[in-house]
Amino acid sequence: MTETEVLGLLDGDGEFWSGMAEMGRQYNATPVVMASVGRLGVPGLRFSDGPRGVVMGASTAFPVSMARGATWNVELEELIGRAIGAEMRAQGGNFFGGVCINLPRHPSWGRAQETYGEDSYLLGEFGAALVRGVQRHGMAVAKHFALNSMENARFKVDVVADDATLHEVYLPHFKRVVDAGVAGIMTSYNRVNGEWAGQNERLLEGILRKEWGFAGITLSDFIFGIRDAATSLHAGLDVEAPFRQQRAHTLPAELEAGRASWEDVRRAARRVITTQLRFAASTLDPEPDSSVVFSDDHRALSRRAAAESVVLLKNDSVNDAPVLPIDRAAIEAIAVIGRLSDLPNTGDRGSSNVHSAEVVTPLAGIQAAFPDANIAHVADDDPESAAAAASAADIALVVVGYSAADEGEFLGDTMLSSPGLLKVFPPLPSGVTLPTADNRNENLMGSAEGGDRTSLRIRLVDAEIIRRTVAANPRTVVAIVTAGAVIIEEWRDDVPAIVVSWYAGSEGGHALADVLLGVVDASGRLPYSIPRDESHLPFFDIDAESIVYDRWHGQRLLDRDGHDAAFPLGFGLSYTEFSIRNLQVTSVEDDAGWLHAVVDVTNVGRRLGRHIVQLYGVVEADDFPARVLLGFAPVTLEPGETKRIPLRGSTGPLNRWTSEGWKVAAPRVVLEAAAYSGDKSAAIISLTLN
């Protein structure tokens, strides 16, 4: 390669200002190409964003990652990854930037929808499954490395964490996807311990390369991912994404002056070429054609995932029978209520937005499932109209929660109000001007509202609609559209049936109806804990300049402080009941970090059902979580059926990071095979660790 070609591997192929203009029309409508060399036939990294599907074209919108985490089904996630990879490849992409595995320290985080849950082990297993699936068709990229879990402050905040917190809580899931062979790692916008993540040598060359042996490509988050070209190169950032930006304009002079090194250039270039060669030599699935995009098979897969994700929080009896599942034959009239009930609501409108050709809303799903019923629809914020419709119905469904206006990626006027960010832009070409501050939501990267949530509760008017509806019709079901925890203490006792239905993808309305009717068992389980009060959560400042992260968040924080969760990690009801008995450890692989066990699971109810058996380790050690998730396994059982199922658990969460490396937190651990964290009916056994 010529020197110009080598330097061209270190950033995007497109010119900055024309690329930004195209991005403003529709983000990532076609592959964003980086690191290609036409003269030598090097195809480059042909990027498509995610994670709820391919953002290019009119692709299939799968449920958001948090909903998929609620399935606790990594085999299903691998199938979804394979489908996403096929749709990307059919549209010219080969580099999927949608393996999002950041840990949501606080449920206010606006982009919690893009990740899988509050637990590092859960994040790692789902991230690895998505990598395996996607990489049947293209290269997968995990993001955002690291400690990215604040949205509004992401371009300025310094996240401070000690080594133990990093290694025990915020990095194990990234190591898991590295071990799974992920091709790329995208850095985050924020600082970590004082240095921007995109030019953080401790993270990139230290932990990622030297400690973990990562051999793929590192790339920056788009536009604002680095603040200095030479510093980022030396720190181990291979590609500045997505266009010819800082490096194209400053690196040649930096190299000439000796402030940047050709050795570092060649190191990054070798990694970029080696990763592309490795992919070109890999065995892939047959190349799909365009018919795979939003195909019937992929829509059916999205519907399945959405149905498996629905979490049944409550299902009380009315007139001596549980409200759910609904008996279709007994229903002549239904009231469908709420501003979100007929809104195509698949998640935020930022970089993860998928433009499916059709989205089935909750109302449309109910209409399809009950073609002969009289369906009254009330979308207005009008408690009186809601009550009137409910009083004339056999059952009422109230859909509450959030939309892209309430949470998600946030851009706003950030670029126009921060001189530090403006400095990363190359010189403006003749005739190009920046947007004015009067047009704050139409900036160079399009518009995305939402951001971090300012409340963990639903709107006051929605709570009043729920109360008026259930007073008019005791057979009321509330469906909560959300990604993170929602505190429902002020109205939960009033309502007999409550489900979390998530941002459920293009087929979400059909899937919700499938679960409400019992066509599919209610088998989703919470991938996070829901507290009773905001005061039980870690400190969170939506506009922080600096914040300290420690190991305490979610269920482990509730356990430490003695607060009962409203709904603990892993909780969810089914339409049947299960028992878990006779837990036995069969082997421990100390070097590999795994333990193997078996347990008997019985469906003691009267319906076919799917259960999630969760393996926890209970530890007594100072300044260490009392209970940690080690593994999980779904099982489907006929009424009265018992299966002895295998459980694989990681011993990693039982270790603590010290100045001498990993050490067992306590030599003795109690293992629990449970339905959720803290399940008092769990099967238990003691184990001594080396």
XYZ file of C-alpha atoms in Angstrom:
690
model
C 0.000 0.000 0.000
C 1.010 3.594 -0.483
C 1.303 5.798 2.588
C -1.920 7.511 1.558
C -3.732 4.157 1.377
C -2.361 3.110 4.763
C -3.513 6.334 6.387
C -6.882 5.865 4.686
C -7.428 2.703 6.729
C -7.538 4.739 9.917
C -10.834 6.542 9.336
C -13.954 6.571 7.193
C -13.891 6.774 3.428
C -16.477 9.529 3.004
C -15.748 13.223 3.178
C -16.990 14.711 6.416
C -19.385 17.477 5.401
C -21.077 15.639 2.537
C -21.379 12.586 4.773
C -22.956 14.644 7.534
C -25.451 16.104 5.106
C -26.466 12.628 3.961
C -26.697 11.438 7.566
C -28.997 14.355 8.351
C -31.444 13.182 5.680
C -31.597 9.627 7.066
C -29.017 8.179 9.371
C -27.167 5.136 7.970
C -29.631 4.620 5.104
C -26.877 2.737 3.262
C -23.660 1.167 4.571
C -21.151 3.638 6.000
C -17.839 2.537 4.473
C -14.540 2.769 6.322
C -11.064 1.381 5.595
C -11.533 0.245 2.009
C -8.766 0.203 -0.625
C -10.310 -0.008 -4.076
C -7.033 -0.475 -5.912
C -6.306 -3.673 -3.985
C -9.857 -4.985 -3.705
C -10.098 -4.383 0.055
C -13.873 -4.005 0.579
C -13.674 -2.093 3.843
C -15.868 -2.055 6.912
C -19.399 -1.545 5.609
C -21.166 -0.389 8.755
C -24.805 -0.775 9.759
C -26.046 0.318 13.165
C -28.406 -1.539 15.519
C -29.303 -3.255 17.878
C -33.073 -3.750 17.385
C -32.420 -4.631 13.762
C -30.715 -3.204 10.696
C -31.219 0.564 10.475
C -30.709 0.503 6.703
C -33.693 0.192 4.378
C -37.051 -1.057 5.662
C -35.739 -3.865 7.840
C -37.343 -6.007 10.522
C -37.663 -4.284 13.878
C -37.060 -6.844 16.584
C -37.936 -6.079 20.203
C -35.343 -3.830 21.824
C -32.426 -5.583 23.490
C -33.851 -5.142 26.997
C -36.994 -6.980 25.911
C -34.887 -9.765 24.427
C -32.987 -9.941 27.720
C -36.353 -10.603 29.369
C -36.653 -13.842 27.373
C -33.552 -15.244 29.102
C -33.162 -17.252 25.887
C -29.700 -17.017 24.334
C -30.556 -19.557 21.634
C -33.328 -17.245 20.468
C -30.938 -14.290 20.592
C -28.502 -16.142 18.348
C -31.318 -16.729 15.846
C -32.127 -13.019 15.959
C -28.477 -12.212 15.365
C -28.439 -14.505 12.386
C -31.525 -12.800 10.944
C -30.067 -9.336 11.531
C -26.809 -10.414 9.907
C -28.684 -11.706 6.865
C -30.661 -8.475 6.436
C -27.466 -6.440 6.769
C -25.592 -8.559 4.246
C -28.481 -8.457 1.777
C -28.266 -4.653 1.858
C -24.520 -4.454 1.314
C -23.299 -4.311 4.907
C -20.668 -6.436 6.624
C -20.000 -4.637 9.933
C -22.860 -4.583 12.476
C -22.485 -2.007 15.238
C -25.333 -3.275 17.361
C -23.961 -5.566 20.082
C -24.848 -3.137 22.877
C -23.822 -4.434 26.281
C -23.393 -1.451 28.574
C -24.633 -1.998 32.099
C -27.472 0.365 33.128
C -26.320 1.552 36.554
C -29.544 3.535 36.991
C -32.923 2.940 35.290
C -33.148 6.608 34.304
C -30.566 5.988 31.585
C -32.291 6.905 28.339
C -30.646 4.191 26.251
C -31.313 1.285 28.592
C -33.456 -0.093 25.752
C -30.275 -0.871 23.784
C -28.853 -3.290 26.355
C -29.993 -6.516 27.984
C -30.251 -6.046 31.732
C -28.626 -4.937 34.956
C -26.396 -7.974 35.454
C -22.973 -8.394 33.871
C -23.337 -12.151 33.396
C -26.663 -11.730 31.584
C -25.156 -9.010 29.384
C -22.186 -11.174 28.460
C -24.200 -14.241 27.538
C -26.644 -12.308 25.363
C -23.881 -10.283 23.767
C -21.959 -13.456 22.920
C -25.111 -15.024 21.437
C -25.738 -12.001 19.218
C -22.106 -12.082 18.083
C -22.381 -15.753 17.135
C -25.529 -15.102 15.119
C -24.444 -11.940 13.324
C -21.047 -13.373 12.434
C -22.682 -16.013 10.252
C -23.023 -13.117 7.813
C -20.770 -10.232 8.856
C -18.482 -8.788 11.481
C -20.049 -7.830 14.808
C -19.102 -4.761 16.831
C -19.683 -4.537 20.598
C -20.198 -1.134 22.205
C -19.742 1.223 23.995
C -16.402 0.558 25.679
C -16.683 1.570 28.492
C -18.892 2.767 31.376
C -21.438 4.362 29.072
C -24.737 4.589 30.931
C -25.626 8.283 30.957
C -27.128 9.897 27.876
C -27.578 13.655 28.274
C -24.079 14.095 29.708
C -22.335 11.541 27.490
C -20.167 14.069 25.618
C -18.692 15.569 28.790
C -19.017 13.297 31.819
C -15.976 11.711 33.463
C -16.906 8.324 34.929
C -14.579 7.432 37.785
C -14.245 3.796 38.859
C -11.579 1.847 40.681
C -10.005 -1.296 39.239
C -12.156 -3.653 41.282
C -15.365 -1.991 40.087
C -14.167 -2.050 36.478
C -13.159 -5.713 36.462
C -16.010 -7.072 38.599
C -18.974 -5.043 37.312
C -18.483 -2.972 34.160
C -16.034 -4.975 32.033
C -16.731 -8.751 32.367
C -19.434 -8.684 29.669
C -17.009 -7.048 27.242
C -14.462 -9.760 27.960
C -17.153 -12.354 27.311
C -17.808 -11.063 23.792
C -14.078 -10.813 23.158
C -13.789 -14.490 24.123
C -16.711 -15.167 21.746
C -14.667 -13.746 18.861
C -16.263 -10.345 18.311
C -14.611 -8.564 15.379
C -14.875 -4.982 16.608
C -15.097 -2.902 19.753
C -16.547 0.621 19.590
C -15.488 3.067 22.275
C -17.811 5.385 24.195
C -18.004 9.179 24.195
C -17.435 9.718 27.916
C -14.210 9.974 29.847
C -13.082 7.060 32.005
C -10.911 8.035 34.962
C -9.998 11.331 33.367
C -9.336 10.341 29.739
C -11.757 10.109 26.815
C -12.615 6.463 26.198
C -11.658 6.719 22.525
C -8.099 7.628 23.431
C -7.772 5.795 26.743
C -4.590 3.726 26.581
C -5.364 1.888 29.825
C -8.639 0.602 28.364
C -7.529 -0.036 24.780
C -3.951 -1.260 24.872
C -3.922 -2.276 28.516
C -7.114 -4.153 29.353
C -8.540 -4.928 25.907
C -5.337 -5.977 24.126
C -2.835 -7.076 26.764
C -5.125 -8.506 29.468
C -7.777 -10.028 27.193
C -5.901 -10.655 23.964
C -8.405 -8.880 21.690
C -7.227 -9.195 18.072
C -9.937 -7.282 16.195
C -10.608 -3.649 15.338
C -11.246 -0.778 17.720
C -13.222 2.150 16.373
C -14.552 5.362 17.827
C -18.163 6.225 18.353
C -19.314 8.502 15.562
C -18.130 12.112 15.123
C -17.229 12.916 18.756
C -15.481 9.686 19.767
C -11.968 11.142 19.938
C -10.663 14.595 20.784
C -7.082 14.279 19.479
C -5.984 12.252 16.453
C -2.407 11.448 17.507
C -3.342 10.637 21.108
C -6.082 8.248 20.009
C -3.754 6.470 17.590
C -1.059 5.894 20.190
C -3.673 4.773 22.745
C -4.809 1.970 20.420
C -7.839 3.369 18.593
C -7.611 1.865 15.105
C -10.381 3.629 13.146
C -11.914 7.064 13.594
C -15.550 6.652 12.562
C -17.386 7.325 10.374
C -15.825 9.875 7.972
C -12.551 11.597 7.055
C -12.465 13.918 10.015
C -9.686 14.733 12.495
C -7.136 12.150 11.382
C -7.452 12.975 7.698
C -6.784 16.633 8.410
C -4.170 16.489 11.182
C -2.275 13.167 11.151
C -0.013 13.863 8.151
C 1.335 16.988 9.845
C 1.566 15.210 13.210
C 3.624 12.449 11.605
C 5.844 14.957 9.855
C 6.479 16.768 13.138
C 7.099 13.567 15.082
C 4.072 14.004 17.337
C 2.598 10.806 15.877
C 4.363 7.555 15.022
C 4.366 5.539 11.812
C 4.809 2.478 14.016
C 1.420 3.230 15.575
C -0.063 3.813 12.109
C 1.175 0.450 10.862
C -0.031 -1.297 14.038
C -3.568 0.004 13.496
C -3.442 -0.699 9.748
C -2.383 -4.312 10.319
C -5.303 -4.846 12.688
C -7.759 -3.377 10.197
C -6.485 -5.491 7.297
C -6.073 -8.645 9.395
C -9.669 -8.453 10.647
C -10.985 -8.042 7.110
C -8.850 -10.954 5.884
C -10.020 -13.138 8.757
C -13.636 -12.368 7.877
C -13.031 -12.986 4.160
C -11.584 -16.405 4.992
C -14.389 -17.419 7.360
C -17.210 -19.822 6.561
C -20.492 -17.959 6.281
C -24.118 -18.813 5.662
C -25.181 -18.690 1.996
C -25.474 -15.122 0.763
C -29.112 -13.953 1.043
C -30.949 -11.828 -1.495
C -33.106 -8.807 -0.790
C -36.209 -10.922 -0.135
C -34.867 -11.736 3.322
C -35.410 -8.132 4.453
C -38.639 -7.881 6.491
C -39.454 -11.408 5.363
C -42.296 -13.476 6.789
C -39.773 -15.669 8.623
C -38.095 -12.710 10.266
C -41.399 -11.134 11.204
C -42.430 -14.431 12.786
C -39.133 -14.488 14.696
C -39.746 -10.939 15.910
C -43.248 -11.943 17.042
C -41.874 -14.954 18.900
C -39.251 -12.848 20.672
C -41.803 -10.204 21.621
C -44.160 -12.830 23.045
C -41.409 -14.554 25.048
C -40.353 -11.182 26.453
C -43.692 -10.201 28.022
C -43.356 -10.192 31.812
C -46.467 -10.894 33.861
C -46.048 -8.932 37.101
C -49.497 -9.518 38.547
C -52.509 -11.719 37.770
C -55.143 -11.598 40.499
C -58.499 -13.305 40.363
C -61.765 -11.551 39.608
C -64.932 -13.576 40.214
C -62.816 -16.572 41.300
C -60.711 -16.725 38.124
C -57.432 -15.042 37.145
C -57.921 -12.182 34.710
C -55.340 -13.699 32.369
C -55.267 -15.528 30.074
C -58.364 -14.159 28.373
C -61.050 -16.611 27.327
C -61.683 -15.551 23.740
C -65.125 -17.172 23.659
C -66.294 -15.085 26.616
C -65.368 -11.732 25.081
C -67.806 -9.686 23.047
C -66.534 -6.177 23.830
C -63.061 -4.835 24.623
C -61.879 -1.364 25.585
C -58.342 -0.485 24.419
C -57.177 2.652 26.186
C -54.142 4.924 26.282
C -52.085 7.339 24.175
C -49.644 4.506 23.316
C -52.286 1.951 22.386
C -52.168 2.685 18.657
C -48.730 4.265 18.374
C -46.026 2.531 16.290
C -43.600 2.547 19.194
C -40.536 0.393 18.602
C -38.057 2.555 20.537
C -36.201 5.820 20.186
C -35.458 7.648 16.942
C -31.705 7.875 17.320
C -28.976 5.700 15.859
C -30.878 2.480 16.659
C -34.042 3.420 14.760
C -35.302 0.681 12.406
C -37.671 1.741 9.627
C -39.920 -1.305 9.260
C -42.521 -1.206 6.506
C -45.243 -1.996 9.052
C -45.566 -1.923 12.838
C -48.403 -3.785 14.568
C -49.627 -1.675 17.485
C -51.378 -3.083 20.577
C -54.735 -1.965 19.170
C -54.053 -3.650 15.825
C -52.982 -6.821 17.606
C -56.191 -6.924 19.640
C -58.296 -6.223 16.556
C -56.630 -9.104 14.700
C -57.010 -11.474 17.638
C -60.678 -10.588 18.259
C -62.110 -10.024 14.756
C -65.714 -10.392 15.902
C -65.523 -8.334 19.094
C -66.748 -4.783 19.546
C -63.550 -2.830 20.241
C -63.749 0.664 21.717
C -60.572 2.708 21.410
C -59.779 5.712 23.617
C -56.431 7.346 22.850
C -57.046 10.744 24.435
C -55.847 11.700 27.907
C -59.429 11.571 29.129
C -60.105 9.479 32.262
C -63.869 9.970 31.936
C -63.951 8.625 28.359
C -61.723 5.742 29.391
C -64.084 4.816 32.219
C -67.120 5.013 29.955
C -65.541 2.707 27.379
C -64.399 0.277 30.069
C -67.828 0.095 31.709
C -69.348 -1.169 28.444
C -66.641 -3.802 27.839
C -66.006 -7.338 29.043
C -62.350 -6.485 29.603
C -60.196 -3.359 29.381
C -56.581 -3.029 28.247
C -54.760 0.154 29.271
C -51.419 0.796 27.557
C -49.138 3.191 29.448
C -45.448 3.971 29.583
C -43.041 5.761 27.304
C -42.139 6.645 23.744
C -39.201 8.157 21.888
C -40.221 11.555 23.291
C -39.626 10.285 26.845
C -36.384 8.306 26.684
C -33.699 7.356 24.212
C -30.718 8.804 22.411
C -30.357 12.540 22.897
C -28.855 15.045 20.488
C -30.752 18.291 20.937
C -28.546 21.343 20.548
C -25.430 19.705 21.998
C -23.170 20.409 19.045
C -24.269 24.018 18.789
C -23.718 24.841 22.452
C -20.395 23.135 23.216
C -17.210 24.741 21.909
C -15.255 21.611 22.865
C -17.323 19.545 20.449
C -17.157 22.061 17.642
C -13.372 21.735 17.681
C -13.538 18.164 16.358
C -14.998 19.327 13.030
C -12.722 19.811 10.039
C -12.785 23.229 8.351
C -16.084 24.179 6.778
C -16.002 24.093 2.989
C -17.032 27.141 1.063
C -20.767 27.710 1.124
C -21.483 25.411 4.123
C -22.778 26.873 7.387
C -23.675 25.282 10.684
C -27.357 25.151 11.682
C -28.463 28.056 13.837
C -29.325 27.808 17.496
C -32.921 28.681 16.543
C -33.239 25.235 14.973
C -31.907 23.225 17.872
C -33.452 19.848 17.064
C -32.412 19.814 13.428
C -28.656 19.588 13.837
C -26.048 17.889 11.732
C -26.924 14.379 12.917
C -30.674 14.737 12.501
C -32.910 14.897 15.568
C -33.333 12.643 18.559
C -35.241 13.677 21.646
C -35.834 11.704 24.782
C -32.556 11.384 26.631
C -32.381 10.219 30.222
C -35.695 9.867 31.997
C -36.563 12.536 34.532
C -39.086 10.288 36.291
C -39.382 6.553 36.926
C -43.158 6.744 37.150
C -45.863 7.004 34.533
C -47.645 10.303 33.905
C -50.178 11.431 36.502
C -52.934 11.400 33.905
C -52.115 7.795 33.006
C -52.320 6.772 36.669
C -55.719 8.474 36.892
C -56.886 6.744 33.696
C -55.893 3.400 35.231
C -57.808 4.107 38.451
C -60.938 5.255 36.636
C -60.792 2.336 34.212
C -60.457 -0.347 36.883
C -63.212 1.293 38.942
C -65.477 0.994 35.908
C -64.338 -2.515 34.976
C -62.586 -4.793 37.488
C -61.285 -6.959 34.620
C -58.583 -4.470 33.641
C -55.127 -5.277 32.294
C -52.340 -2.690 32.271
C -49.515 -3.089 29.723
C -46.383 -1.022 30.405
C -44.291 0.046 27.421
C -40.788 0.683 28.708
C -37.159 -0.353 28.597
C -36.108 0.313 32.196
C -37.697 -0.057 35.596
C -40.996 1.733 36.247
C -42.114 2.362 39.813
C -45.823 1.526 40.056
C -46.407 1.527 43.814
C -49.118 4.214 43.783
C -51.509 2.166 41.619
C -50.345 -1.464 41.488
C -52.737 -2.600 44.248
C -55.715 -1.248 42.286
C -55.119 -3.356 39.171
C -55.623 -7.131 38.937
C -53.320 -7.794 35.948
C -50.104 -6.018 34.934
C -47.649 -6.913 32.177
C -44.438 -5.328 30.931
C -44.797 -5.357 27.155
C -41.655 -3.353 26.214
C -40.805 -1.665 22.920
C -41.783 -4.843 21.183
C -40.724 -4.460 17.559
C -42.698 -4.573 14.350
C -44.915 -7.480 15.497
C -45.384 -6.396 19.087
C -49.170 -5.972 18.943
C -49.666 -9.521 17.722
C -47.276 -10.829 20.380
C -49.079 -8.999 23.174
C -52.372 -10.521 22.072
C -50.724 -13.969 21.921
C -49.753 -13.688 25.591
C -52.985 -12.109 26.824
C -54.918 -14.950 25.196
C -52.576 -17.632 26.499
C -51.591 -18.780 23.000
C -48.079 -18.235 24.393
C -47.359 -18.704 28.096
C -46.402 -15.612 30.049
C -42.748 -16.554 30.376
C -40.710 -13.336 30.323
C -38.658 -12.602 33.405
C -37.349 -9.215 34.494
C -33.729 -8.611 33.420
C -33.467 -6.051 36.211
C -34.981 -5.329 39.607
C -37.753 -2.789 40.169
C -37.437 -0.815 43.409
C -40.278 0.460 45.536
C -38.860 3.974 45.729
C -36.332 6.146 43.895
C -34.360 6.603 47.113
C -33.354 2.931 46.898
C -31.306 3.604 43.747
C -27.772 4.943 43.221
C -27.125 8.657 42.904
C -27.831 9.938 39.387
C -27.230 13.433 38.006
C -28.573 13.853 34.485
C -26.132 16.726 33.818
C -23.049 15.503 35.687
C -19.544 16.614 34.748
C -18.102 13.776 36.832
C -19.604 10.785 38.627
C -18.238 7.872 40.654
C -19.358 4.353 39.830
C -18.970 1.612 42.428
C -20.140 -2.005 42.492
C -23.528 -1.199 44.010
C -26.568 -0.910 41.777
C -29.786 -2.787 41.036
C -30.627 -5.921 42.990
C -27.256 -6.070 44.723
C -27.760 -2.541 46.110
C -31.261 -3.396 47.346
C -29.867 -6.510 49.026
C -27.031 -4.586 50.676
C -29.323 -1.901 52.062
C -32.077 -4.276 53.152
C -34.740 -2.930 50.784
C -37.233 -5.422 49.406
C -37.669 -4.999 45.680
C -41.134 -4.347 44.351
C -40.169 -7.004 41.807
C -36.731 -8.639 42.075
C -34.273 -9.501 39.333
C -35.575 -12.486 37.368
C -39.178 -12.154 38.551
C -42.148 -13.033 36.379
C -45.340 -15.044 36.698
C -46.598 -17.761 34.355
C -50.052 -19.168 33.619
C -48.957 -22.322 35.379
C -46.763 -23.090 38.408
C -43.405 -24.814 38.771
C -41.280 -26.425 41.435
C -37.485 -26.694 41.437
C -35.891 -29.522 43.408
C -32.809 -31.710 43.832
C -29.987 -29.390 42.822
C -26.690 -31.233 42.383
C -23.265 -30.027 41.249
C -21.741 -32.451 38.758
C -18.383 -30.782 38.086
C -16.343 -27.617 38.528
C -13.880 -26.476 35.871
C -11.650 -24.161 37.863
C -9.385 -23.215 34.956
C -12.272 -22.584 32.557
C -14.333 -20.750 35.162
C -17.480 -22.874 34.868
C -19.470 -25.140 37.166
C -22.025 -27.681 36.010
C -25.144 -28.768 37.862
C -28.451 -30.541 37.325
C -31.853 -29.836 38.837
C -35.391 -31.259 38.636
C -38.077 -28.880 37.351
C -41.766 -29.845 37.497
C -44.815 -28.163 36.014
C -47.238 -28.531 38.919
C -50.033 -26.625 37.176
C -52.607 -27.459 34.525
C -51.173 -25.726 31.440
C -48.155 -26.035 29.221
C -45.607 -23.546 30.461
C -42.093 -22.176 30.032
C -39.964 -21.484 33.088
C -36.569 -19.840 33.574
C -34.410 -21.622 36.128
C -31.859 -19.166 37.493
C -28.659 -20.178 39.287
C -27.432 -17.804 41.993
C -24.465 -17.888 44.318
C -24.940 -16.642 47.880
C -21.712 -15.310 49.378
C -20.766 -13.997 52.806
C -17.897 -11.549 52.307
C -17.228 -7.947 53.256
C -17.983 -5.318 50.605
C -19.246 -7.938 48.166
C -22.748 -8.673 46.813
C -24.746 -11.101 48.925
C -26.170 -12.857 45.870
C -24.850 -13.012 42.286
C -26.267 -14.514 39.107
C -24.183 -17.435 37.799
C -26.332 -19.006 35.084
C -29.829 -19.693 33.769
C -31.742 -22.127 31.581
C -35.237 -21.994 30.034
C -37.366 -25.139 30.103
C -40.795 -25.901 28.610
C -42.958 -28.471 30.388
C -46.320 -30.129 29.902
C -48.684 -30.213 32.927
C -47.302 -32.657 35.481
C -44.067 -33.153 33.547
C -40.665 -33.223 35.274
C -37.350 -32.693 33.515
C -33.888 -32.972 34.970
C -32.149 -30.091 33.264
C -28.472 -29.130 33.084
C -27.311 -25.775 34.448
C -24.003 -24.193 33.522
C -22.814 -21.453 35.831
C -19.893 -19.085 35.710
C -17.639 -18.949 38.752
C -16.437 -15.507 37.647
C -19.068 -13.519 39.592
C -17.910 -15.292 42.781
C -14.434 -13.748 42.500
C -13.150 -10.337 43.463
C -10.423 -8.319 41.767
C -7.387 -7.534 43.919
C -3.958 -6.021 43.351
C -2.774 -9.602 42.831
C -5.498 -10.484 40.343
C -8.629 -12.562 40.811
C -9.328 -14.141 44.210
C -12.314 -16.131 45.498
C -14.519 -13.761 47.519
C -15.325 -16.524 50.005
C -14.298 -20.191 50.008
C -17.849 -21.400 50.621
C -20.854 -20.518 48.491
C -24.487 -21.578 48.667
C -25.925 -22.268 45.218
C -29.601 -21.564 44.596
C -31.627 -22.884 41.660
C -34.428 -20.345 41.769
C -37.312 -18.665 39.969
C -35.873 -15.215 40.776
C -33.291 -13.539 42.975
C -34.106 -14.242 46.604
C -36.664 -16.964 45.858
C -37.382 -18.630 49.219
C -38.512 -21.824 47.434
C -35.180 -22.277 45.677
C -33.340 -25.585 45.668
C -29.999 -25.100 47.441
C -26.662 -26.814 47.874
C -23.332 -25.766 49.395
C -20.105 -25.708 47.431
C -16.488 -25.138 48.456
C -14.327 -23.269 45.942
C -10.574 -23.449 45.488
